[in-house]
Amino acid sequence: MSEPAAPGPGDARQSAENAENVAYRVAHLRDRLAAEELGELGVRAEVRAGSVVVTGTVPSAECRETLLRTVHEELAGLDVLTDVLVAETASPDHAEELS
């Protein structure tokens, strides 16, 4: 059996190009989330340990589904982790008691 080849200068260059491509795609996702019908500025997309992490809070389940669909369209082929919560917007069922 042969041993794996040691990383060469071309591997480092390709790794840097891949990281730059991921950063570009994440920036494009941020722009799209802010500009399109979502207008979601409360959602963050960051590259962490080789994965893209999308976190934040949205106003409705429908908005969350639209957001997740957009994320998967923009970042297809990348490892994506999402933690997007739906804000509770229902009115309270009882009065708040103050003391």
PDB file of C-alpha atoms in Angstrom:
ATOM      1  CA  MET A   1       0.000   0.000   0.000  1.00  0.00           C
ATOM      2  CA  SER A   2       1.220   3.449  -0.719  1.00  0.00           C
ATOM      3  CA  GLU A   3       1.211   6.267   1.788  1.00  0.00           C
ATOM      4  CA  PRO A   4      -0.885   9.381   1.152  1.00  0.00           C
ATOM      5  CA  ALA A   5       0.999  12.173  -0.528  1.00  0.00           C
ATOM      6  CA  ALA A   6       2.151  15.037   1.649  1.00  0.00           C
ATOM      7  CA  PRO A   7       0.197  18.254   1.136  1.00  0.00           C
ATOM      8  CA  GLY A   8       1.855  20.405  -1.450  1.00  0.00           C
ATOM      9  CA  PRO A   9       1.692  24.122  -2.251  1.00  0.00           C
ATOM     10  CA  GLY A  10      -1.215  23.522  -4.620  1.00  0.00           C
ATOM     11  CA  ASP A  11      -3.315  22.070  -1.789  1.00  0.00           C
ATOM     12  CA  ALA A  12      -2.896  25.216   0.322  1.00  0.00           C
ATOM     13  CA  ARG A  13      -3.848  27.397  -2.634  1.00  0.00           C
ATOM     14  CA  GLN A  14      -6.946  25.318  -3.369  1.00  0.00           C
ATOM     15  CA  SER A  15      -7.940  25.397   0.315  1.00  0.00           C
ATOM     16  CA  ALA A  16      -7.639  29.199   0.327  1.00  0.00           C
ATOM     17  CA  GLU A  17      -9.736  29.419  -2.853  1.00  0.00           C
ATOM     18  CA  ASN A  18     -12.412  27.172  -1.303  1.00  0.00           C
ATOM     19  CA  ALA A  19     -12.502  29.305   1.857  1.00  0.00           C
ATOM     20  CA  GLU A  20     -12.809  32.448  -0.267  1.00  0.00           C
ATOM     21  CA  ASN A  21     -15.637  30.852  -2.280  1.00  0.00           C
ATOM     22  CA  VAL A  22     -17.499  29.910   0.913  1.00  0.00           C
ATOM     23  CA  ALA A  23     -17.055  33.427   2.314  1.00  0.00           C
ATOM     24  CA  TYR A  24     -18.369  34.892  -0.956  1.00  0.00           C
ATOM     25  CA  ARG A  25     -21.417  32.588  -0.901  1.00  0.00           C
ATOM     26  CA  VAL A  26     -22.167  33.455   2.729  1.00  0.00           C
ATOM     27  CA  ALA A  27     -21.909  37.192   1.952  1.00  0.00           C
ATOM     28  CA  HIS A  28     -24.258  36.724  -0.997  1.00  0.00           C
ATOM     29  CA  LEU A  29     -26.711  34.898   1.286  1.00  0.00           C
ATOM     30  CA  ARG A  30     -26.597  37.779   3.799  1.00  0.00           C
ATOM     31  CA  ASP A  31     -27.324  40.279   1.012  1.00  0.00           C
ATOM     32  CA  ARG A  32     -30.181  38.179  -0.305  1.00  0.00           C
ATOM     33  CA  LEU A  33     -31.758  37.759   3.139  1.00  0.00           C
ATOM     34  CA  ALA A  34     -31.612  41.507   3.771  1.00  0.00           C
ATOM     35  CA  ALA A  35     -32.831  42.581   0.324  1.00  0.00           C
ATOM     36  CA  GLU A  36     -35.538  40.151  -0.690  1.00  0.00           C
ATOM     37  CA  GLU A  37     -39.044  39.624   0.624  1.00  0.00           C
ATOM     38  CA  LEU A  38     -37.671  38.284   3.888  1.00  0.00           C
ATOM     39  CA  GLY A  39     -35.872  41.447   4.908  1.00  0.00           C
ATOM     40  CA  GLU A  40     -34.395  39.387   7.731  1.00  0.00           C
ATOM     41  CA  LEU A  41     -31.714  41.342   9.530  1.00  0.00           C
ATOM     42  CA  GLY A  42     -32.086  39.291  12.732  1.00  0.00           C
ATOM     43  CA  VAL A  43     -30.474  36.250  11.140  1.00  0.00           C
ATOM     44  CA  ARG A  44     -26.718  35.665  11.132  1.00  0.00           C
ATOM     45  CA  ALA A  45     -24.714  33.448   8.796  1.00  0.00           C
ATOM     46  CA  GLU A  46     -21.117  32.689   9.752  1.00  0.00           C
ATOM     47  CA  VAL A  47     -18.413  30.216   8.814  1.00  0.00           C
ATOM     48  CA  ARG A  48     -17.306  28.198  11.844  1.00  0.00           C
ATOM     49  CA  ALA A  49     -14.953  25.220  11.763  1.00  0.00           C
ATOM     50  CA  GLY A  50     -15.601  24.484   8.100  1.00  0.00           C
ATOM     51  CA  SER A  51     -19.399  24.695   8.351  1.00  0.00           C
ATOM     52  CA  VAL A  52     -21.808  27.543   7.757  1.00  0.00           C
ATOM     53  CA  VAL A  53     -23.910  28.287  10.834  1.00  0.00           C
ATOM     54  CA  VAL A  54     -27.193  30.175  10.392  1.00  0.00           C
ATOM     55  CA  THR A  55     -28.779  31.479  13.593  1.00  0.00           C
ATOM     56  CA  GLY A  56     -31.473  33.941  14.583  1.00  0.00           C
ATOM     57  CA  THR A  57     -35.154  34.560  15.174  1.00  0.00           C
ATOM     58  CA  VAL A  58     -37.909  35.067  12.599  1.00  0.00           C
ATOM     59  CA  PRO A  59     -41.518  36.222  13.095  1.00  0.00           C
ATOM     60  CA  SER A  60     -43.373  33.173  11.718  1.00  0.00           C
ATOM     61  CA  ALA A  61     -43.066  29.525  10.735  1.00  0.00           C
ATOM     62  CA  GLU A  62     -43.689  30.502   7.098  1.00  0.00           C
ATOM     63  CA  CYS A  63     -40.816  32.977   7.258  1.00  0.00           C
ATOM     64  CA  ARG A  64     -38.593  30.250   8.767  1.00  0.00           C
ATOM     65  CA  GLU A  65     -39.431  27.865   5.904  1.00  0.00           C
ATOM     66  CA  THR A  66     -38.693  30.577   3.322  1.00  0.00           C
ATOM     67  CA  LEU A  67     -35.424  31.364   5.081  1.00  0.00           C
ATOM     68  CA  LEU A  68     -34.338  27.713   5.176  1.00  0.00           C
ATOM     69  CA  ARG A  69     -35.217  27.254   1.508  1.00  0.00           C
ATOM     70  CA  THR A  70     -33.147  30.344   0.605  1.00  0.00           C
ATOM     71  CA  VAL A  71     -30.207  29.127   2.714  1.00  0.00           C
ATOM     72  CA  HIS A  72     -30.215  25.730   1.011  1.00  0.00           C
ATOM     73  CA  GLU A  73     -30.462  27.324  -2.454  1.00  0.00           C
ATOM     74  CA  GLU A  74     -27.512  29.642  -1.823  1.00  0.00           C
ATOM     75  CA  LEU A  75     -25.319  27.187   0.071  1.00  0.00           C
ATOM     76  CA  ALA A  76     -26.037  23.941  -1.779  1.00  0.00           C
ATOM     77  CA  GLY A  77     -23.176  21.494  -1.377  1.00  0.00           C
ATOM     78  CA  LEU A  78     -21.866  23.063   1.834  1.00  0.00           C
ATOM     79  CA  ASP A  79     -22.195  21.759   5.376  1.00  0.00           C
ATOM     80  CA  VAL A  80     -24.907  24.005   6.886  1.00  0.00           C
ATOM     81  CA  LEU A  81     -26.130  24.017  10.481  1.00  0.00           C
ATOM     82  CA  THR A  82     -29.262  26.020  11.303  1.00  0.00           C
ATOM     83  CA  ASP A  83     -30.661  27.248  14.603  1.00  0.00           C
ATOM     84  CA  VAL A  84     -33.486  29.547  13.550  1.00  0.00           C
ATOM     85  CA  LEU A  85     -36.283  30.117  16.052  1.00  0.00           C
ATOM     86  CA  VAL A  86     -39.806  31.418  15.503  1.00  0.00           C
ATOM     87  CA  ALA A  87     -40.652  34.356  17.784  1.00  0.00           C
ATOM     88  CA  GLU A  88     -43.747  33.972  19.919  1.00  0.00           C
ATOM     89  CA  THR A  89     -46.050  36.728  18.660  1.00  0.00           C
ATOM     90  CA  ALA A  90     -49.363  35.610  20.153  1.00  0.00           C
ATOM     91  CA  SER A  91     -50.937  37.928  22.676  1.00  0.00           C
ATOM     92  CA  PRO A  92     -50.766  36.761  26.289  1.00  0.00           C
ATOM     93  CA  ASP A  93     -53.673  34.728  27.615  1.00  0.00           C
ATOM     94  CA  HIS A  94     -53.654  36.510  30.993  1.00  0.00           C
ATOM     95  CA  ALA A  95     -52.717  39.866  32.455  1.00  0.00           C
ATOM     96  CA  GLU A  96     -49.268  40.352  33.864  1.00  0.00           C
ATOM     97  CA  GLU A  97     -49.295  40.898  37.606  1.00  0.00           C
ATOM     98  CA  LEU A  98     -46.934  43.588  38.828  1.00  0.00           C
ATOM     99  CA  SER A  99     -45.916  43.953  42.434  1.00  0.00           C
TER     100      SER A  99
END
